[in-house]
Amino acid sequence: MSTTPPAGPAGRTSETERADGTVPFAPPPDLTDQDLDVLLKQLGNLVTPMAVRVAATLRLVDHLRDGATTVALLAARTGTHAPTLARLVRHLVVTGVLEGDGEDGTLRPTRLGLLLADDHPAQQRAWLDLHGAIAHADLAFAGLLDAVRTGRPAYQGRYGRPFWEDLSAKQELADSFDALMSCDEDLAYDAPAASLDWTATRHVLDVGGGNGALLAAVARTAPEVRGTLVELPGPAAQARRRFAEAGLDDRFAVVDGSFFDPLPAIADTVVLSFVLLNWSDEDALVVLRRCVEALEPGGRLVVLDRADRAGDGSDRFFSTLLDLRMLVFMGGRVRTRDEVIRLAADAGLVLAAEGGSGSRTLPFGFSILEFVLAPVPTPSAKEK
Ligand SMILES: C[S@@+](CC[C@H](N)C(=O)[O-])C[C@H]1O[C@@H](n2cnc3c(N)ncnc32)[C@H](O)[C@@H]1O
């Protein structure tokens, strides 16, 4: 059976290709009908993903590594119903996550199962933990059909509040979200901050600035710049703490507020970092217009986002996965660079620079687009 993937458009090499040229997640082209039937059952069933998530939540792999190698011991450690846990374990053995026998003390994680260890660097356990922000939100995928029918997010229907309001109100979800996202904040924010030219900036307004990680990075690269961060109350409190601890509170003000309302400061640089993808075109346009109102004459809007390089065949699995999460969690969407530029044009902005001016490569497929106000068209000679 060949494992060569279908060639990507224009024969470009995909970012997600393995060294041997195969693409994870793309089904090999020459599977038998029987293989395809099995594949669809693996892709389409909800039982296995939920079983894996329950295993992650109960930390079964850590308990197994700690010597709880029977179902009875595992049930005692996890406070679960032993006969029912045995049924879960049977499915995890069949699907190759665990191996051995739950009765005779030989139960253990497979190489695949070891990825669910809490200390595994890939952090899969935390992502799949049903008490964690992402797996908790993923449960709203039960409403994907409605989301596809209406274009509206499913999260609020399940949890009673929009995603960000829920996170702002629930500290444990917010902590889990920050832990999952803050893979390496220095790497994540220092590179974009350093790649921008701050020489003409006196005041930066970070709109939906989260816990202040980006402004802290700006402070490291441009010590003269002062700023304001506007956020919902939960993250705003975190940003305030961060700036106080770093001795930056005299340079960066934090304001509780919504970016759908008039913004609290006028600035020569307004930043929208990983905000637009959370919103529908309609809502994103409102936010962009608020940013435009907050721009000093001659100022710039910096949009830091994840670049979806649609069409070049790269990173399609993760990009579409993120896109559907944006839909279900928040009604948002992953946009291509051109889509962001078109949306910004609707708010009266034109692209002035791209990628920052520095030479540092941006991590994680980040993109930077710098916009300025579009020139107001002068009346033509005929019209005068
Ligand atoms: C994906 S996070 C990005 C945070 C930060 N800009 C960064 O790059 O790390 C989106 C942020 O938007 C904030 N947010 C959501 N709705 C908001 C609103 N109506 N007004 C202000 N901030 C909001 C959320 O609290 C969250 O911190």
Short mmCIF file of C-alpha atoms and ligand atoms in Angstrom, two decimals:
data_model
loop_
_atom_site.label_atom_id
_atom_site.label_comp_id
_atom_site.label_asym_id
_atom_site.label_seq_id
_atom_site.Cartn_x
_atom_site.Cartn_y
_atom_site.Cartn_z
CA MET A 1 0.00 0.00 0.00
CA SER A 2 1.51 3.31 -1.07
CA THR A 3 1.60 6.04 1.53
CA THR A 4 2.37 8.79 -0.93
CA PRO A 5 -0.18 11.58 -0.58
CA PRO A 6 -1.87 13.19 -3.52
CA ALA A 7 0.39 16.03 -4.71
CA GLY A 8 -0.55 19.38 -3.24
CA PRO A 9 -1.56 22.23 -5.52
CA ALA A 10 1.39 23.50 -7.54
CA GLY A 11 3.38 20.57 -6.14
CA ARG A 12 4.41 22.63 -3.15
CA THR A 13 5.68 20.74 -0.13
CA SER A 14 3.24 20.79 2.75
CA GLU A 15 4.42 21.99 6.17
CA THR A 16 2.77 18.97 7.71
CA GLU A 17 4.56 16.46 5.51
CA ARG A 18 6.71 13.91 7.26
CA ALA A 19 10.33 13.37 6.25
CA ASP A 20 9.23 10.49 4.00
CA GLY A 21 6.86 12.79 2.11
CA THR A 22 3.60 11.46 3.58
CA VAL A 23 1.01 13.79 5.02
CA PRO A 24 -0.52 12.90 8.37
CA PHE A 25 -4.35 12.95 8.28
CA ALA A 26 -4.58 12.63 4.49
CA PRO A 27 -5.85 9.13 3.63
CA PRO A 28 -3.47 7.31 1.30
CA PRO A 29 -4.99 7.21 -2.19
CA ASP A 30 -4.97 3.42 -2.70
CA LEU A 31 -6.87 2.11 0.31
CA THR A 32 -9.16 -0.86 -0.31
CA ASP A 33 -12.92 -0.42 0.14
CA GLN A 34 -12.61 -2.40 3.37
CA ASP A 35 -9.85 -0.07 4.60
CA LEU A 36 -12.04 2.91 3.74
CA ASP A 37 -14.99 1.41 5.62
CA VAL A 38 -12.80 1.02 8.73
CA LEU A 39 -11.37 4.49 8.28
CA LEU A 40 -14.80 6.07 8.14
CA LYS A 41 -15.86 4.18 11.28
CA GLN A 42 -12.73 5.53 13.01
CA LEU A 43 -13.38 9.06 11.73
CA GLY A 44 -17.11 9.09 12.30
CA ASN A 45 -17.62 7.50 15.68
CA LEU A 46 -17.89 9.67 18.77
CA VAL A 47 -17.24 6.81 21.17
CA THR A 48 -13.47 6.56 20.76
CA PRO A 49 -12.72 10.31 21.07
CA MET A 50 -14.86 10.48 24.20
CA ALA A 51 -13.23 7.33 25.64
CA VAL A 52 -9.78 8.85 25.04
CA ARG A 53 -10.90 12.11 26.65
CA VAL A 54 -12.26 10.32 29.70
CA ALA A 55 -8.95 8.42 29.96
CA ALA A 56 -7.13 11.76 29.77
CA THR A 57 -9.41 13.38 32.36
CA LEU A 58 -9.00 10.45 34.77
CA ARG A 59 -5.22 10.46 34.13
CA LEU A 60 -5.34 6.70 33.55
CA VAL A 61 -1.88 6.60 31.98
CA ASP A 62 -0.25 8.35 34.93
CA HIS A 63 -1.96 5.97 37.35
CA LEU A 64 -0.86 2.98 35.26
CA ARG A 65 2.74 4.24 35.28
CA ASP A 66 2.39 4.69 39.03
CA GLY A 67 1.67 0.99 39.47
CA ALA A 68 -2.16 0.87 39.38
CA THR A 69 -2.03 -1.86 36.74
CA THR A 70 -5.43 -3.48 37.33
CA VAL A 71 -8.90 -2.08 36.77
CA ALA A 72 -9.63 -2.48 40.49
CA LEU A 73 -6.59 -0.37 41.44
CA LEU A 74 -7.36 2.18 38.71
CA ALA A 75 -10.96 2.46 39.91
CA ALA A 76 -9.79 3.04 43.48
CA ARG A 77 -7.33 5.74 42.37
CA THR A 78 -9.84 7.51 40.12
CA GLY A 79 -12.98 7.14 42.25
CA THR A 80 -14.80 5.39 39.42
CA HIS A 81 -17.17 2.40 39.18
CA ALA A 82 -14.86 -0.57 38.58
CA PRO A 83 -17.12 -2.72 36.35
CA THR A 84 -17.82 0.30 34.15
CA LEU A 85 -14.19 1.39 34.08
CA ALA A 86 -13.40 -2.15 32.87
CA ARG A 87 -15.65 -1.51 29.85
CA LEU A 88 -13.86 1.75 29.07
CA VAL A 89 -10.50 0.01 29.42
CA ARG A 90 -11.60 -2.73 26.99
CA HIS A 91 -12.31 -0.10 24.32
CA LEU A 92 -8.98 1.62 25.00
CA VAL A 93 -7.20 -1.73 24.56
CA VAL A 94 -9.06 -2.45 21.30
CA THR A 95 -8.15 0.97 19.95
CA GLY A 96 -4.47 0.59 20.84
CA VAL A 97 -4.21 3.14 23.65
CA LEU A 98 -3.67 0.51 26.36
CA GLU A 99 -2.47 -3.10 26.27
CA GLY A 100 -2.46 -6.07 28.61
CA ASP A 101 -5.13 -7.40 30.92
CA GLY A 102 -7.07 -5.34 33.44
CA GLU A 103 -7.38 -8.32 35.80
CA ASP A 104 -3.90 -9.75 36.13
CA GLY A 105 -1.81 -6.62 36.66
CA THR A 106 -0.38 -6.43 33.14
CA LEU A 107 -2.38 -3.39 32.00
CA ARG A 108 -0.11 -0.67 30.61
CA PRO A 109 -0.13 2.20 28.10
CA THR A 110 1.06 1.50 24.57
CA ARG A 111 3.50 3.89 22.88
CA LEU A 112 0.41 5.72 21.65
CA GLY A 113 -1.10 5.73 25.15
CA LEU A 114 2.09 7.19 26.63
CA LEU A 115 1.24 10.42 24.80
CA LEU A 116 -1.50 10.79 27.41
CA ALA A 117 1.02 11.04 30.27
CA ASP A 118 0.68 14.36 32.05
CA ASP A 119 4.40 15.08 31.70
CA HIS A 120 4.54 14.36 27.96
CA PRO A 121 5.87 17.50 26.25
CA ALA A 122 3.09 17.43 23.61
CA GLN A 123 0.58 18.20 26.40
CA GLN A 124 -2.11 16.08 24.75
CA ARG A 125 -3.55 15.11 28.13
CA ALA A 126 -4.28 18.70 29.06
CA TRP A 127 -5.84 19.40 25.66
CA LEU A 128 -8.11 16.36 26.02
CA ASP A 129 -8.99 16.85 29.71
CA LEU A 130 -12.75 17.44 29.82
CA HIS A 131 -12.27 19.94 32.65
CA GLY A 132 -9.83 21.94 30.52
CA ALA A 133 -10.94 24.94 28.47
CA ILE A 134 -10.60 23.35 25.04
CA ALA A 135 -12.05 19.87 25.64
CA HIS A 136 -14.83 21.49 27.68
CA ALA A 137 -15.59 23.80 24.74
CA ASP A 138 -15.27 20.90 22.27
CA LEU A 139 -18.36 19.35 23.88
CA ALA A 140 -20.29 22.13 22.12
CA PHE A 141 -19.50 20.29 18.85
CA ALA A 142 -22.70 18.35 19.61
CA GLY A 143 -24.25 21.54 18.18
CA LEU A 144 -22.18 21.61 14.97
CA LEU A 145 -25.22 20.84 12.81
CA ASP A 146 -27.03 23.93 14.12
CA ALA A 147 -23.87 25.99 13.75
CA VAL A 148 -23.57 24.91 10.11
CA ARG A 149 -27.26 25.64 9.52
CA THR A 150 -27.18 29.09 11.12
CA GLY A 151 -23.53 30.22 11.06
CA ARG A 152 -23.90 30.90 14.79
CA PRO A 153 -21.67 29.47 17.54
CA ALA A 154 -22.89 26.49 19.56
CA TYR A 155 -21.00 27.26 22.80
CA GLN A 156 -23.54 29.69 24.20
CA GLY A 157 -26.41 27.25 23.61
CA ARG A 158 -24.59 24.65 25.68
CA TYR A 159 -23.07 26.78 28.44
CA GLY A 160 -25.42 29.76 28.62
CA ARG A 161 -22.83 32.47 27.86
CA PRO A 162 -20.54 33.32 24.95
CA PHE A 163 -17.12 31.65 25.11
CA TRP A 164 -15.05 34.68 26.17
CA GLU A 165 -17.56 35.85 28.76
CA ASP A 166 -17.61 32.33 30.21
CA LEU A 167 -13.81 32.27 30.41
CA SER A 168 -13.70 35.75 31.88
CA ALA A 169 -16.12 34.63 34.61
CA LYS A 170 -14.63 31.18 35.38
CA GLN A 171 -11.10 31.36 36.70
CA GLU A 172 -10.41 27.64 36.36
CA LEU A 173 -11.33 27.67 32.66
CA ALA A 174 -9.31 30.84 32.10
CA ASP A 175 -6.26 29.33 33.85
CA SER A 176 -6.56 26.19 31.78
CA PHE A 177 -6.94 28.21 28.56
CA ASP A 178 -3.86 30.30 29.38
CA ALA A 179 -1.86 27.19 30.23
CA LEU A 180 -2.84 25.55 26.92
CA MET A 181 -2.13 28.66 24.84
CA SER A 182 1.01 29.87 26.57
CA CYS A 183 3.16 27.19 24.98
CA ASP A 184 6.13 29.54 24.94
CA GLU A 185 5.14 33.15 25.40
CA ASP A 186 8.61 34.49 24.76
CA LEU A 187 8.77 32.66 21.47
CA ALA A 188 5.17 33.54 20.69
CA TYR A 189 5.30 37.28 21.37
CA ASP A 190 8.94 38.37 21.37
CA ALA A 191 9.40 37.58 17.69
CA PRO A 192 6.38 39.56 16.44
CA ALA A 193 7.11 42.44 18.87
CA ALA A 194 10.74 42.57 17.74
CA SER A 195 9.87 42.38 14.07
CA LEU A 196 7.77 45.56 14.22
CA ASP A 197 9.28 49.04 13.95
CA TRP A 198 8.42 50.97 17.15
CA THR A 199 10.50 54.08 16.46
CA ALA A 200 7.47 56.23 15.56
CA THR A 201 5.29 54.79 18.33
CA ARG A 202 4.62 56.65 21.57
CA HIS A 203 1.38 54.97 22.62
CA VAL A 204 0.17 51.50 21.73
CA LEU A 205 -3.39 50.35 22.34
CA ASP A 206 -3.68 46.57 22.63
CA VAL A 207 -7.31 45.73 21.89
CA GLY A 208 -8.41 42.44 23.48
CA GLY A 209 -4.84 42.22 24.76
CA GLY A 210 -5.39 39.10 26.90
CA ASN A 211 -3.08 38.74 29.86
CA GLY A 212 -0.66 41.37 28.60
CA ALA A 213 1.95 38.99 27.17
CA LEU A 214 2.28 40.93 23.92
CA LEU A 215 2.66 44.34 25.60
CA ALA A 216 5.23 42.83 27.97
CA ALA A 217 7.15 41.71 24.87
CA VAL A 218 6.79 45.19 23.37
CA ALA A 219 8.26 46.59 26.60
CA ARG A 220 11.29 44.31 26.20
CA THR A 221 11.95 45.42 22.65
CA ALA A 222 10.86 49.11 22.81
CA PRO A 223 11.50 50.50 26.30
CA GLU A 224 10.14 53.97 25.42
CA VAL A 225 6.70 52.84 24.32
CA ARG A 226 3.75 53.33 26.66
CA GLY A 227 0.38 51.72 26.24
CA THR A 228 -3.16 50.80 27.15
CA LEU A 229 -4.73 47.36 27.12
CA VAL A 230 -8.48 46.90 26.92
CA GLU A 231 -10.01 43.58 27.92
CA LEU A 232 -12.90 41.80 29.61
CA PRO A 233 -12.62 41.90 33.43
CA GLY A 234 -11.01 38.44 33.96
CA PRO A 235 -8.05 38.79 31.57
CA ALA A 236 -7.79 42.49 32.44
CA ALA A 237 -7.13 41.56 36.08
CA GLN A 238 -4.44 39.12 34.94
CA ALA A 239 -2.81 41.77 32.75
CA ARG A 240 -2.85 44.23 35.66
CA ARG A 241 -1.11 41.64 37.84
CA ARG A 242 1.45 40.87 35.15
CA PHE A 243 2.34 44.54 34.60
CA ALA A 244 2.55 45.19 38.37
CA GLU A 245 4.84 42.19 38.90
CA ALA A 246 7.06 43.25 35.99
CA GLY A 247 7.20 46.88 37.17
CA LEU A 248 5.42 47.96 34.00
CA ASP A 249 2.27 49.37 35.59
CA ASP A 250 3.48 52.96 35.22
CA ARG A 251 3.83 52.41 31.46
CA PHE A 252 0.84 50.25 30.65
CA ALA A 253 -2.72 51.03 31.76
CA VAL A 254 -5.33 48.28 31.77
CA VAL A 255 -8.97 49.16 31.17
CA ASP A 256 -11.93 46.82 31.66
CA GLY A 257 -14.14 47.18 28.62
CA SER A 258 -15.43 45.76 25.40
CA PHE A 259 -13.93 46.30 21.98
CA PHE A 260 -17.44 46.58 20.61
CA ASP A 261 -17.73 49.89 22.50
CA PRO A 262 -15.71 53.04 21.88
CA LEU A 263 -12.12 52.30 22.89
CA PRO A 264 -10.62 53.99 25.94
CA ALA A 265 -7.56 55.62 24.33
CA ILE A 266 -6.31 57.17 21.12
CA ALA A 267 -3.02 55.67 19.96
CA ASP A 268 -0.52 55.88 17.13
CA THR A 269 -0.32 52.08 17.08
CA VAL A 270 -3.41 49.98 17.68
CA VAL A 271 -2.86 46.23 17.94
CA LEU A 272 -5.34 43.43 17.32
CA SER A 273 -3.60 40.20 18.21
CA PHE A 274 -5.49 36.96 17.64
CA VAL A 275 -8.83 38.71 17.91
CA LEU A 276 -10.27 38.83 14.39
CA LEU A 277 -10.35 35.04 13.97
CA ASN A 278 -12.71 34.80 16.96
CA TRP A 279 -15.45 36.74 15.21
CA SER A 280 -17.76 36.60 12.21
CA ASP A 281 -17.10 39.11 9.42
CA GLU A 282 -19.92 41.26 10.75
CA ASP A 283 -18.55 41.42 14.31
CA ALA A 284 -14.91 41.67 13.18
CA LEU A 285 -15.87 44.71 11.11
CA VAL A 286 -17.35 46.41 14.20
CA VAL A 287 -14.09 45.78 16.09
CA LEU A 288 -12.01 47.07 13.17
CA ARG A 289 -14.14 50.24 13.02
CA ARG A 290 -13.59 50.77 16.77
CA CYS A 291 -9.86 50.47 16.12
CA VAL A 292 -10.07 53.00 13.30
CA GLU A 293 -11.84 55.48 15.62
CA ALA A 294 -8.96 55.04 18.09
CA LEU A 295 -6.20 55.72 15.53
CA GLU A 296 -4.29 58.98 15.72
CA PRO A 297 -3.90 60.68 12.33
CA GLY A 298 -1.04 58.91 10.59
CA GLY A 299 -1.29 55.94 12.96
CA ARG A 300 -1.25 52.26 12.09
CA LEU A 301 -3.31 49.22 12.97
CA VAL A 302 -1.23 46.09 13.47
CA VAL A 303 -3.11 42.84 12.96
CA LEU A 304 -1.27 39.85 14.35
CA ASP A 305 -3.03 36.65 13.48
CA ARG A 306 -2.56 33.17 12.27
CA ALA A 307 -1.98 33.22 8.54
CA ASP A 308 -4.15 30.75 6.73
CA ARG A 309 -2.24 30.17 3.57
CA ALA A 310 -5.26 28.66 1.88
CA GLY A 311 -4.54 27.27 -1.51
CA ASP A 312 -0.94 26.24 -1.01
CA GLY A 313 -1.85 22.91 0.54
CA SER A 314 0.02 23.55 3.78
CA ASP A 315 -1.23 22.89 7.24
CA ARG A 316 -4.75 22.16 6.05
CA PHE A 317 -5.73 19.79 8.82
CA PHE A 318 -4.93 22.15 11.68
CA SER A 319 -6.22 25.17 9.83
CA THR A 320 -9.62 23.63 9.13
CA LEU A 321 -9.74 22.22 12.66
CA LEU A 322 -9.12 25.68 14.11
CA ASP A 323 -11.62 27.19 11.70
CA LEU A 324 -14.41 24.86 12.85
CA ARG A 325 -13.49 25.44 16.49
CA MET A 326 -13.73 29.17 15.86
CA LEU A 327 -17.20 28.60 14.38
CA VAL A 328 -18.51 26.38 17.17
CA PHE A 329 -16.87 28.21 20.08
CA MET A 330 -17.31 31.82 18.99
CA GLY A 331 -18.88 32.13 15.55
CA GLY A 332 -15.45 33.17 14.24
CA ARG A 333 -13.39 31.99 11.30
CA VAL A 334 -9.82 31.54 10.13
CA ARG A 335 -9.23 33.95 7.27
CA THR A 336 -6.70 34.08 4.51
CA ARG A 337 -4.44 37.11 4.29
CA ASP A 338 -6.54 38.45 1.40
CA GLU A 339 -9.75 38.03 3.38
CA VAL A 340 -8.28 40.05 6.27
CA ILE A 341 -7.18 42.74 3.81
CA ARG A 342 -10.70 42.88 2.28
CA LEU A 343 -12.31 43.12 5.72
CA ALA A 344 -9.91 45.88 6.74
CA ALA A 345 -10.75 47.72 3.49
CA ASP A 346 -14.41 47.70 4.52
CA ALA A 347 -13.32 49.51 7.68
CA GLY A 348 -11.44 52.11 5.61
CA LEU A 349 -7.94 50.65 5.95
CA VAL A 350 -5.26 49.79 3.42
CA LEU A 351 -2.30 47.49 3.80
CA ALA A 352 0.90 49.44 4.44
CA ALA A 353 3.37 46.73 5.42
CA GLU A 354 3.49 43.02 5.93
CA GLY A 355 5.42 40.68 8.14
CA GLY A 356 6.98 43.39 10.29
CA SER A 357 10.20 45.08 9.31
CA GLY A 358 12.61 42.89 11.30
CA SER A 359 14.33 39.84 9.98
CA ARG A 360 13.11 37.39 12.64
CA THR A 361 10.97 34.55 11.38
CA LEU A 362 7.59 34.47 13.06
CA PRO A 363 6.71 31.27 14.91
CA PHE A 364 3.60 29.09 14.63
CA GLY A 365 2.55 30.42 11.21
CA PHE A 366 1.89 33.89 12.67
CA SER A 367 1.33 36.74 10.27
CA ILE A 368 1.60 40.49 10.74
CA LEU A 369 -0.35 42.91 8.60
CA GLU A 370 0.08 46.67 9.15
CA PHE A 371 -2.76 48.91 8.00
CA VAL A 372 -3.17 52.67 7.71
CA LEU A 373 -6.24 54.73 6.90
CA ALA A 374 -7.05 54.66 3.21
CA PRO A 375 -6.53 58.06 1.61
CA VAL A 376 -9.77 59.96 1.15
CA PRO A 377 -10.34 60.17 -2.62
CA THR A 378 -10.00 63.74 -3.93
CA PRO A 379 -12.71 64.88 -6.31
CA SER A 380 -11.60 64.46 -9.92
CA ALA A 381 -11.10 67.56 -12.09
CA LYS A 382 -14.43 66.84 -13.86
CA GLU A 383 -16.37 66.80 -10.59
CA LYS A 384 -14.83 70.09 -9.42
C1 LIG B 1 -7.48 34.68 21.42
S1 LIG B 1 -7.43 35.82 22.73
C2 LIG B 1 -6.06 36.85 22.27
C3 LIG B 1 -5.48 37.58 23.44
C4 LIG B 1 -4.26 38.44 23.12
N1 LIG B 1 -4.56 39.49 22.21
C5 LIG B 1 -3.14 37.58 22.61
O1 LIG B 1 -2.72 37.73 21.45
O2 LIG B 1 -2.66 36.73 23.37
C6 LIG B 1 -8.81 36.90 22.40
C7 LIG B 1 -9.07 37.87 23.52
O3 LIG B 1 -10.20 38.68 23.22
C8 LIG B 1 -10.79 39.01 24.46
N2 LIG B 1 -12.16 39.48 24.26
C9 LIG B 1 -13.23 38.75 23.88
N3 LIG B 1 -14.31 39.53 23.78
C10 LIG B 1 -13.91 40.78 24.11
C11 LIG B 1 -14.58 42.03 24.17
N4 LIG B 1 -15.89 42.14 23.85
N5 LIG B 1 -13.87 43.12 24.52
C12 LIG B 1 -12.55 43.02 24.83
N6 LIG B 1 -11.86 41.85 24.78
C13 LIG B 1 -12.53 40.75 24.42
C14 LIG B 1 -10.76 37.72 25.22
O4 LIG B 1 -10.95 37.90 26.60
C15 LIG B 1 -9.38 37.20 24.85
O5 LIG B 1 -8.40 37.53 25.79
#
